[in-house]
Amino acid sequence: MSDRPLPGRRSVLRGSLAASAALSLPTALAAAPAFARSGRPGAAWGVQTGDVTTDSGLVWVRSDRPARMIVETSATDSFRNPRRLRGPLLGPGTDFTGTTRLRGLPAGEQIHYRVLLADPDDPRRTGEPVTGTFRTASVKRRQGVRFVWSGDLAGQGWGINEAIGGYRIYDAMAAVDPDFFLCSGDNIYADGPIQATAALPGGGVYRSVTTEEKAHVALTLDDFRGNFRYNLLDGPLRRFNARVPSIIQWDDHEVRNNWYPGEVIDSGTPYPAGTRLDDLAARARRAFSEYFPISTLGGRADGRIHRVVHHGPLLDVFVLDMRTYRNANSTDDQTTDPQGILGRAQLEWLKRELSRSRAVWKVIAADMPLGLVVPDGVEGEPHFEAVAQGDPGAPLGRELQIAELLRYIKHRRITGTVWLTADVHHTSAQHYDPSRAAFKDFAPFWEFVSGPLNAGAFPASELDGTFGPDRVFVKAPTVANVSPAEGYQFFGEVEIDGHSGELTVRLREYDGTVLFTKVLVPGRVGQ
């Protein structure tokens, strides 16, 4: 990767310091902006970028009061002769967040940017600029690609613990110097209150930063917004955001554990009886669209999350939404299932985009695993949350849709597909092969699992033999809900060599230690 352009030392330090200016944010800043405060607009929540391509990217910021967003870009951190873009007016309608799209960027270059917030009534009054940097994707193969992925942040009541360095895994991911970060869902735990203290099983206390919105499950739009703001109180996360662009998808905990469209809560604790999950999902989706720069949303709650992010000739990332269009969780043993976990329209979109892709590698970013059994946890007859249901025979239920997709990939001779996911709170590598499977009409492929970022860790999931998975590596605790203070937090790294085209996957621990490495050769079926 020696041909990759690297940020200047002053650029990285400046971006890191600006993003971490509010390392010890007071609780008041996690709430709605205070209109009575005098002074100039501030951006204590830092900056972030998303969906960066060869010539474009999105820049995000949140103000502490009404402001006009202004973005300046430069080829160097000196910001001589910057290009200035006038962004949106930030106000209460978007919780004072906003995104500005950068176009016409040079490919394969380090971009330096700074965000200024101007008083809407006096544009000369601007707050302290907040700086960041990112690399655009290259149109040349030789520069290669490197990215990291994981998911599951602040789950099971384990919040920002400053005694262990906060969300320390973000510093380890930044040290890899990735082109981008793929978050595979569960960016928040809207259903997971965080208390100031929690007892650890071996003795001792886990201490979390707390806010009003994280003291209970999220019901209102402000509750969901407060969940996203909570994570931005963390210094390592803000530093990371200022340096590494993201590709974001969602899963269930952005709304509620294991939710599906049409679900209605029939109990009264902690959610009111009769709560419609579709109503909660609409509020969550709006907050999600406000707090992340995503090309298909553009600050609109009615935009779609599934999309393709093109990252030059080596890589296309196919971001799935396995939550919005799924059918109800059930025993999942039906013999016909046209809706499945993706919905028919998304499945046809994925087929079409895969067949159009000319990238060497086609990463399918799934927010749930394929062959790992994930129970729903309801009482009585077992229900299932992901694709597999534990029956190793012919495809049933949601497996039927995945079988259709795998058959399509084989018969269209689409090469270079790799599946990445999170969700199950451990890390593992599975190789799927028709020689071991009940369903045989597909080409072999790999699925890699990582996470959590900062949440409870859980034992390894059981495998379902329908698609012939062989778990070649796993690291997971033997007991449930191990805290981040005890380890078992993981991220994955993908590096594509610009000369050979080989794709290397490394599964890493929270401190960056490499646990497992697999090298895949381009164009080869069966790896």
PDB file of N, CA, C and O in Angstrom, residues 232-291:
ATOM      1  N   LEU A 232     -21.837  10.774  20.385  1.00  0.00           N
ATOM      2  CA  LEU A 232     -20.937  11.850  20.002  1.00  0.00           C
ATOM      3  C   LEU A 232     -20.329  12.565  21.199  1.00  0.00           C
ATOM      4  O   LEU A 232     -19.505  13.463  21.041  1.00  0.00           O
ATOM      5  N   LEU A 233     -20.703  12.165  22.414  1.00  0.00           N
ATOM      6  CA  LEU A 233     -20.010  12.657  23.598  1.00  0.00           C
ATOM      7  C   LEU A 233     -18.639  12.005  23.764  1.00  0.00           C
ATOM      8  O   LEU A 233     -17.826  12.445  24.575  1.00  0.00           O
ATOM      9  N   ASP A 234     -18.378  10.942  22.995  1.00  0.00           N
ATOM     10  CA  ASP A 234     -17.148  10.169  23.153  1.00  0.00           C
ATOM     11  C   ASP A 234     -16.009  10.766  22.325  1.00  0.00           C
ATOM     12  O   ASP A 234     -16.141  10.962  21.103  1.00  0.00           O
ATOM     13  N   GLY A 235     -14.881  11.030  22.981  1.00  0.00           N
ATOM     14  CA  GLY A 235     -13.726  11.623  22.315  1.00  0.00           C
ATOM     15  C   GLY A 235     -13.147  10.770  21.195  1.00  0.00           C
ATOM     16  O   GLY A 235     -12.924  11.266  20.089  1.00  0.00           O
ATOM     17  N   PRO A 236     -12.831   9.467  21.432  1.00  0.00           N
ATOM     18  CA  PRO A 236     -12.295   8.645  20.344  1.00  0.00           C
ATOM     19  C   PRO A 236     -13.202   8.590  19.123  1.00  0.00           C
ATOM     20  O   PRO A 236     -12.710   8.610  17.989  1.00  0.00           O
ATOM     21  N   LEU A 237     -14.518   8.551  19.324  1.00  0.00           N
ATOM     22  CA  LEU A 237     -15.435   8.507  18.193  1.00  0.00           C
ATOM     23  C   LEU A 237     -15.387   9.814  17.404  1.00  0.00           C
ATOM     24  O   LEU A 237     -15.351   9.800  16.163  1.00  0.00           O
ATOM     25  N   ARG A 238     -15.372  10.952  18.095  1.00  0.00           N
ATOM     26  CA  ARG A 238     -15.310  12.225  17.381  1.00  0.00           C
ATOM     27  C   ARG A 238     -13.990  12.374  16.630  1.00  0.00           C
ATOM     28  O   ARG A 238     -13.963  12.878  15.500  1.00  0.00           O
ATOM     29  N   ARG A 239     -12.888  11.954  17.236  1.00  0.00           N
ATOM     30  CA  ARG A 239     -11.598  11.995  16.545  1.00  0.00           C
ATOM     31  C   ARG A 239     -11.635  11.143  15.280  1.00  0.00           C
ATOM     32  O   ARG A 239     -11.139  11.537  14.227  1.00  0.00           O
ATOM     33  N   PHE A 240     -12.202   9.967  15.404  1.00  0.00           N
ATOM     34  CA  PHE A 240     -12.304   9.039  14.280  1.00  0.00           C
ATOM     35  C   PHE A 240     -13.149   9.654  13.165  1.00  0.00           C
ATOM     36  O   PHE A 240     -12.776   9.613  11.987  1.00  0.00           O
ATOM     37  N   ASN A 241     -14.303  10.218  13.532  1.00  0.00           N
ATOM     38  CA  ASN A 241     -15.191  10.811  12.537  1.00  0.00           C
ATOM     39  C   ASN A 241     -14.512  11.918  11.740  1.00  0.00           C
ATOM     40  O   ASN A 241     -14.798  12.104  10.556  1.00  0.00           O
ATOM     41  N   ALA A 242     -13.620  12.668  12.388  1.00  0.00           N
ATOM     42  CA  ALA A 242     -12.948  13.772  11.722  1.00  0.00           C
ATOM     43  C   ALA A 242     -11.867  13.299  10.758  1.00  0.00           C
ATOM     44  O   ALA A 242     -11.384  14.085   9.939  1.00  0.00           O
ATOM     45  N   ARG A 243     -11.531  12.033  10.814  1.00  0.00           N
ATOM     46  CA  ARG A 243     -10.422  11.515  10.009  1.00  0.00           C
ATOM     47  C   ARG A 243     -10.836  10.424   9.027  1.00  0.00           C
ATOM     48  O   ARG A 243     -10.207  10.272   7.967  1.00  0.00           O
ATOM     49  N   VAL A 244     -11.902   9.671   9.339  1.00  0.00           N
ATOM     50  CA  VAL A 244     -12.273   8.514   8.535  1.00  0.00           C
ATOM     51  C   VAL A 244     -13.738   8.623   8.113  1.00  0.00           C
ATOM     52  O   VAL A 244     -14.625   8.697   8.971  1.00  0.00           O
ATOM     53  N   PRO A 245     -14.042   8.643   6.823  1.00  0.00           N
ATOM     54  CA  PRO A 245     -15.440   8.652   6.384  1.00  0.00           C
ATOM     55  C   PRO A 245     -16.112   7.313   6.656  1.00  0.00           C
ATOM     56  O   PRO A 245     -15.441   6.280   6.810  1.00  0.00           O
ATOM     57  N   SER A 246     -17.429   7.328   6.712  1.00  0.00           N
ATOM     58  CA  SER A 246     -18.189   6.123   7.051  1.00  0.00           C
ATOM     59  C   SER A 246     -19.172   5.752   5.949  1.00  0.00           C
ATOM     60  O   SER A 246     -19.606   6.592   5.152  1.00  0.00           O
ATOM     61  N   ILE A 247     -19.503   4.477   5.920  1.00  0.00           N
ATOM     62  CA  ILE A 247     -20.652   3.960   5.178  1.00  0.00           C
ATOM     63  C   ILE A 247     -21.546   3.315   6.231  1.00  0.00           C
ATOM     64  O   ILE A 247     -21.140   2.348   6.884  1.00  0.00           O
ATOM     65  N   ILE A 248     -22.737   3.863   6.423  1.00  0.00           N
ATOM     66  CA  ILE A 248     -23.587   3.488   7.552  1.00  0.00           C
ATOM     67  C   ILE A 248     -24.807   2.710   7.072  1.00  0.00           C
ATOM     68  O   ILE A 248     -25.456   3.086   6.099  1.00  0.00           O
ATOM     69  N   GLN A 249     -25.121   1.619   7.781  1.00  0.00           N
ATOM     70  CA  GLN A 249     -26.401   0.947   7.598  1.00  0.00           C
ATOM     71  C   GLN A 249     -27.045   0.777   8.963  1.00  0.00           C
ATOM     72  O   GLN A 249     -26.428   1.060   9.987  1.00  0.00           O
ATOM     73  N   TRP A 250     -28.299   0.356   8.979  1.00  0.00           N
ATOM     74  CA  TRP A 250     -28.962   0.180  10.270  1.00  0.00           C
ATOM     75  C   TRP A 250     -29.450  -1.244  10.437  1.00  0.00           C
ATOM     76  O   TRP A 250     -29.483  -2.027   9.487  1.00  0.00           O
ATOM     77  N   ASP A 251     -29.809  -1.589  11.680  1.00  0.00           N
ATOM     78  CA  ASP A 251     -30.381  -2.902  11.969  1.00  0.00           C
ATOM     79  C   ASP A 251     -31.548  -2.706  12.931  1.00  0.00           C
ATOM     80  O   ASP A 251     -32.335  -1.778  12.758  1.00  0.00           O
ATOM     81  N   ASP A 252     -31.633  -3.484  13.979  1.00  0.00           N
ATOM     82  CA  ASP A 252     -32.834  -3.429  14.814  1.00  0.00           C
ATOM     83  C   ASP A 252     -32.760  -2.436  15.960  1.00  0.00           C
ATOM     84  O   ASP A 252     -33.738  -1.757  16.275  1.00  0.00           O
ATOM     85  N   HIS A 253     -31.602  -2.295  16.607  1.00  0.00           N
ATOM     86  CA  HIS A 253     -31.555  -1.507  17.839  1.00  0.00           C
ATOM     87  C   HIS A 253     -31.652  -0.005  17.604  1.00  0.00           C
ATOM     88  O   HIS A 253     -31.797   0.741  18.568  1.00  0.00           O
ATOM     89  N   GLU A 254     -31.587   0.425  16.355  1.00  0.00           N
ATOM     90  CA  GLU A 254     -31.924   1.810  16.072  1.00  0.00           C
ATOM     91  C   GLU A 254     -33.388   2.087  16.399  1.00  0.00           C
ATOM     92  O   GLU A 254     -33.793   3.247  16.545  1.00  0.00           O
ATOM     93  N   VAL A 255     -34.185   1.019  16.522  1.00  0.00           N
ATOM     94  CA  VAL A 255     -35.613   1.133  16.864  1.00  0.00           C
ATOM     95  C   VAL A 255     -35.907   0.351  18.147  1.00  0.00           C
ATOM     96  O   VAL A 255     -36.180   0.915  19.198  1.00  0.00           O
ATOM     97  N   ARG A 256     -35.840  -0.973  18.056  1.00  0.00           N
ATOM     98  CA  ARG A 256     -36.099  -1.867  19.191  1.00  0.00           C
ATOM     99  C   ARG A 256     -35.595  -3.250  18.825  1.00  0.00           C
ATOM    100  O   ARG A 256     -35.611  -3.631  17.653  1.00  0.00           O
ATOM    101  N   ASN A 257     -35.177  -4.019  19.809  1.00  0.00           N
ATOM    102  CA  ASN A 257     -34.623  -5.343  19.575  1.00  0.00           C
ATOM    103  C   ASN A 257     -35.540  -6.194  18.704  1.00  0.00           C
ATOM    104  O   ASN A 257     -36.722  -6.377  19.010  1.00  0.00           O
ATOM    105  N   ASN A 258     -34.971  -6.717  17.602  1.00  0.00           N
ATOM    106  CA  ASN A 258     -35.641  -7.685  16.731  1.00  0.00           C
ATOM    107  C   ASN A 258     -36.933  -7.167  16.097  1.00  0.00           C
ATOM    108  O   ASN A 258     -37.818  -7.953  15.745  1.00  0.00           O
ATOM    109  N   TRP A 259     -37.060  -5.860  15.899  1.00  0.00           N
ATOM    110  CA  TRP A 259     -38.320  -5.328  15.370  1.00  0.00           C
ATOM    111  C   TRP A 259     -38.508  -5.700  13.900  1.00  0.00           C
ATOM    112  O   TRP A 259     -37.563  -5.937  13.166  1.00  0.00           O
ATOM    113  N   TYR A 260     -39.764  -5.722  13.497  1.00  0.00           N
ATOM    114  CA  TYR A 260     -40.114  -5.936  12.091  1.00  0.00           C
ATOM    115  C   TYR A 260     -41.343  -5.098  11.764  1.00  0.00           C
ATOM    116  O   TYR A 260     -42.129  -4.726  12.655  1.00  0.00           O
ATOM    117  N   PRO A 261     -41.521  -4.726  10.487  1.00  0.00           N
ATOM    118  CA  PRO A 261     -42.657  -3.888  10.103  1.00  0.00           C
ATOM    119  C   PRO A 261     -43.986  -4.540  10.474  1.00  0.00           C
ATOM    120  O   PRO A 261     -44.180  -5.747  10.315  1.00  0.00           O
ATOM    121  N   GLY A 262     -44.887  -3.728  10.984  1.00  0.00           N
ATOM    122  CA  GLY A 262     -46.209  -4.217  11.369  1.00  0.00           C
ATOM    123  C   GLY A 262     -46.304  -4.735  12.785  1.00  0.00           C
ATOM    124  O   GLY A 262     -47.398  -5.048  13.268  1.00  0.00           O
ATOM    125  N   GLU A 263     -45.180  -4.834  13.483  1.00  0.00           N
ATOM    126  CA  GLU A 263     -45.186  -5.368  14.843  1.00  0.00           C
ATOM    127  C   GLU A 263     -45.867  -4.392  15.802  1.00  0.00           C
ATOM    128  O   GLU A 263     -45.693  -3.167  15.706  1.00  0.00           O
ATOM    129  N   VAL A 264     -46.648  -4.930  16.726  1.00  0.00           N
ATOM    130  CA  VAL A 264     -47.311  -4.137  17.765  1.00  0.00           C
ATOM    131  C   VAL A 264     -46.968  -4.741  19.120  1.00  0.00           C
ATOM    132  O   VAL A 264     -47.032  -5.963  19.305  1.00  0.00           O
ATOM    133  N   ILE A 265     -46.564  -3.892  20.058  1.00  0.00           N
ATOM    134  CA  ILE A 265     -46.188  -4.356  21.393  1.00  0.00           C
ATOM    135  C   ILE A 265     -47.456  -4.615  22.197  1.00  0.00           C
ATOM    136  O   ILE A 265     -48.313  -3.743  22.333  1.00  0.00           O
ATOM    137  N   ASP A 266     -47.584  -5.835  22.744  1.00  0.00           N
ATOM    138  CA  ASP A 266     -48.806  -6.181  23.466  1.00  0.00           C
ATOM    139  C   ASP A 266     -48.657  -6.085  24.977  1.00  0.00           C
ATOM    140  O   ASP A 266     -49.637  -6.201  25.710  1.00  0.00           O
ATOM    141  N   SER A 267     -47.426  -5.891  25.464  1.00  0.00           N
ATOM    142  CA  SER A 267     -47.231  -5.740  26.906  1.00  0.00           C
ATOM    143  C   SER A 267     -47.085  -4.260  27.231  1.00  0.00           C
ATOM    144  O   SER A 267     -47.033  -3.408  26.333  1.00  0.00           O
ATOM    145  N   GLY A 268     -46.987  -3.942  28.508  1.00  0.00           N
ATOM    146  CA  GLY A 268     -46.917  -2.551  28.894  1.00  0.00           C
ATOM    147  C   GLY A 268     -45.628  -2.128  29.550  1.00  0.00           C
ATOM    148  O   GLY A 268     -45.578  -1.056  30.151  1.00  0.00           O
ATOM    149  N   THR A 269     -44.567  -2.956  29.469  1.00  0.00           N
ATOM    150  CA  THR A 269     -43.306  -2.614  30.133  1.00  0.00           C
ATOM    151  C   THR A 269     -42.125  -2.996  29.241  1.00  0.00           C
ATOM    152  O   THR A 269     -42.044  -4.138  28.801  1.00  0.00           O
ATOM    153  N   PRO A 270     -41.172  -2.087  28.978  1.00  0.00           N
ATOM    154  CA  PRO A 270     -41.194  -0.661  29.325  1.00  0.00           C
ATOM    155  C   PRO A 270     -41.896   0.201  28.295  1.00  0.00           C
ATOM    156  O   PRO A 270     -41.949   1.418  28.437  1.00  0.00           O
ATOM    157  N   TYR A 271     -42.419  -0.426  27.219  1.00  0.00           N
ATOM    158  CA  TYR A 271     -43.146   0.308  26.199  1.00  0.00           C
ATOM    159  C   TYR A 271     -44.640   0.261  26.511  1.00  0.00           C
ATOM    160  O   TYR A 271     -45.154  -0.767  26.969  1.00  0.00           O
ATOM    161  N   PRO A 272     -45.382   1.328  26.245  1.00  0.00           N
ATOM    162  CA  PRO A 272     -46.835   1.282  26.451  1.00  0.00           C
ATOM    163  C   PRO A 272     -47.469   0.199  25.585  1.00  0.00           C
ATOM    164  O   PRO A 272     -47.090   0.004  24.426  1.00  0.00           O
ATOM    165  N   ALA A 273     -48.418  -0.522  26.150  1.00  0.00           N
ATOM    166  CA  ALA A 273     -49.134  -1.540  25.387  1.00  0.00           C
ATOM    167  C   ALA A 273     -49.796  -0.893  24.178  1.00  0.00           C
ATOM    168  O   ALA A 273     -50.345   0.204  24.259  1.00  0.00           O
ATOM    169  N   GLY A 274     -49.718  -1.583  23.041  1.00  0.00           N
ATOM    170  CA  GLY A 274     -50.298  -1.058  21.817  1.00  0.00           C
ATOM    171  C   GLY A 274     -49.342  -0.200  21.002  1.00  0.00           C
ATOM    172  O   GLY A 274     -49.730   0.312  19.938  1.00  0.00           O
ATOM    173  N   THR A 275     -48.096  -0.054  21.457  1.00  0.00           N
ATOM    174  CA  THR A 275     -47.123   0.735  20.697  1.00  0.00           C
ATOM    175  C   THR A 275     -46.864   0.079  19.346  1.00  0.00           C
ATOM    176  O   THR A 275     -46.543  -1.103  19.267  1.00  0.00           O
ATOM    177  N   ARG A 276     -47.016   0.852  18.283  1.00  0.00           N
ATOM    178  CA  ARG A 276     -46.768   0.362  16.926  1.00  0.00           C
ATOM    179  C   ARG A 276     -45.299   0.591  16.585  1.00  0.00           C
ATOM    180  O   ARG A 276     -44.811   1.718  16.636  1.00  0.00           O
ATOM    181  N   LEU A 277     -44.615  -0.483  16.239  1.00  0.00           N
ATOM    182  CA  LEU A 277     -43.203  -0.350  15.896  1.00  0.00           C
ATOM    183  C   LEU A 277     -43.003   0.480  14.639  1.00  0.00           C
ATOM    184  O   LEU A 277     -41.958   1.130  14.482  1.00  0.00           O
ATOM    185  N   ASP A 278     -43.983   0.502  13.743  1.00  0.00           N
ATOM    186  CA  ASP A 278     -43.866   1.343  12.561  1.00  0.00           C
ATOM    187  C   ASP A 278     -43.770   2.815  12.945  1.00  0.00           C
ATOM    188  O   ASP A 278     -43.059   3.594  12.300  1.00  0.00           O
ATOM    189  N   ASP A 279     -44.471   3.220  14.017  1.00  0.00           N
ATOM    190  CA  ASP A 279     -44.388   4.606  14.484  1.00  0.00           C
ATOM    191  C   ASP A 279     -43.004   4.899  15.064  1.00  0.00           C
ATOM    192  O   ASP A 279     -42.397   5.938  14.789  1.00  0.00           O
ATOM    193  N   LEU A 280     -42.499   3.960  15.888  1.00  0.00           N
ATOM    194  CA  LEU A 280     -41.161   4.142  16.440  1.00  0.00           C
ATOM    195  C   LEU A 280     -40.113   4.163  15.316  1.00  0.00           C
ATOM    196  O   LEU A 280     -39.174   4.965  15.349  1.00  0.00           O
ATOM    197  N   ALA A 281     -40.288   3.280  14.335  1.00  0.00           N
ATOM    198  CA  ALA A 281     -39.326   3.198  13.240  1.00  0.00           C
ATOM    199  C   ALA A 281     -39.294   4.492  12.434  1.00  0.00           C
ATOM    200  O   ALA A 281     -38.231   4.921  11.969  1.00  0.00           O
ATOM    201  N   ALA A 282     -40.446   5.131  12.250  1.00  0.00           N
ATOM    202  CA  ALA A 282     -40.485   6.389  11.508  1.00  0.00           C
ATOM    203  C   ALA A 282     -39.702   7.474  12.236  1.00  0.00           C
ATOM    204  O   ALA A 282     -38.958   8.252  11.624  1.00  0.00           O
ATOM    205  N   ARG A 283     -39.845   7.531  13.568  1.00  0.00           N
ATOM    206  CA  ARG A 283     -39.088   8.524  14.341  1.00  0.00           C
ATOM    207  C   ARG A 283     -37.595   8.196  14.328  1.00  0.00           C
ATOM    208  O   ARG A 283     -36.757   9.082  14.180  1.00  0.00           O
ATOM    209  N   ALA A 284     -37.290   6.908  14.467  1.00  0.00           N
ATOM    210  CA  ALA A 284     -35.882   6.493  14.450  1.00  0.00           C
ATOM    211  C   ALA A 284     -35.242   6.791  13.105  1.00  0.00           C
ATOM    212  O   ALA A 284     -34.093   7.253  13.040  1.00  0.00           O
ATOM    213  N   ARG A 285     -35.963   6.526  12.041  1.00  0.00           N
ATOM    214  CA  ARG A 285     -35.414   6.748  10.701  1.00  0.00           C
ATOM    215  C   ARG A 285     -35.166   8.225  10.452  1.00  0.00           C
ATOM    216  O   ARG A 285     -34.187   8.611   9.810  1.00  0.00           O
ATOM    217  N   ARG A 286     -36.065   9.071  10.959  1.00  0.00           N
ATOM    218  CA  ARG A 286     -35.851  10.507  10.791  1.00  0.00           C
ATOM    219  C   ARG A 286     -34.588  10.946  11.532  1.00  0.00           C
ATOM    220  O   ARG A 286     -33.755  11.667  10.972  1.00  0.00           O
ATOM    221  N   ALA A 287     -34.425  10.503  12.779  1.00  0.00           N
ATOM    222  CA  ALA A 287     -33.220  10.860  13.529  1.00  0.00           C
ATOM    223  C   ALA A 287     -31.980  10.283  12.857  1.00  0.00           C
ATOM    224  O   ALA A 287     -30.926  10.942  12.794  1.00  0.00           O
ATOM    225  N   PHE A 288     -32.071   9.061  12.360  1.00  0.00           N
ATOM    226  CA  PHE A 288     -30.968   8.414  11.646  1.00  0.00           C
ATOM    227  C   PHE A 288     -30.560   9.256  10.443  1.00  0.00           C
ATOM    228  O   PHE A 288     -29.365   9.467  10.187  1.00  0.00           O
ATOM    229  N   SER A 289     -31.546   9.759   9.692  1.00  0.00           N
ATOM    230  CA  SER A 289     -31.249  10.568   8.509  1.00  0.00           C
ATOM    231  C   SER A 289     -30.633  11.905   8.876  1.00  0.00           C
ATOM    232  O   SER A 289     -29.909  12.501   8.078  1.00  0.00           O
ATOM    233  N   GLU A 290     -30.920  12.388  10.081  1.00  0.00           N
ATOM    234  CA  GLU A 290     -30.359  13.661  10.533  1.00  0.00           C
ATOM    235  C   GLU A 290     -28.930  13.529  11.030  1.00  0.00           C
ATOM    236  O   GLU A 290     -28.137  14.474  10.896  1.00  0.00           O
ATOM    237  N   TYR A 291     -28.581  12.383  11.590  1.00  0.00           N
ATOM    238  CA  TYR A 291     -27.297  12.248  12.286  1.00  0.00           C
ATOM    239  C   TYR A 291     -26.219  11.526  11.494  1.00  0.00           C
ATOM    240  O   TYR A 291     -25.096  11.393  11.986  1.00  0.00           O
TER     241      TYR A 291
END
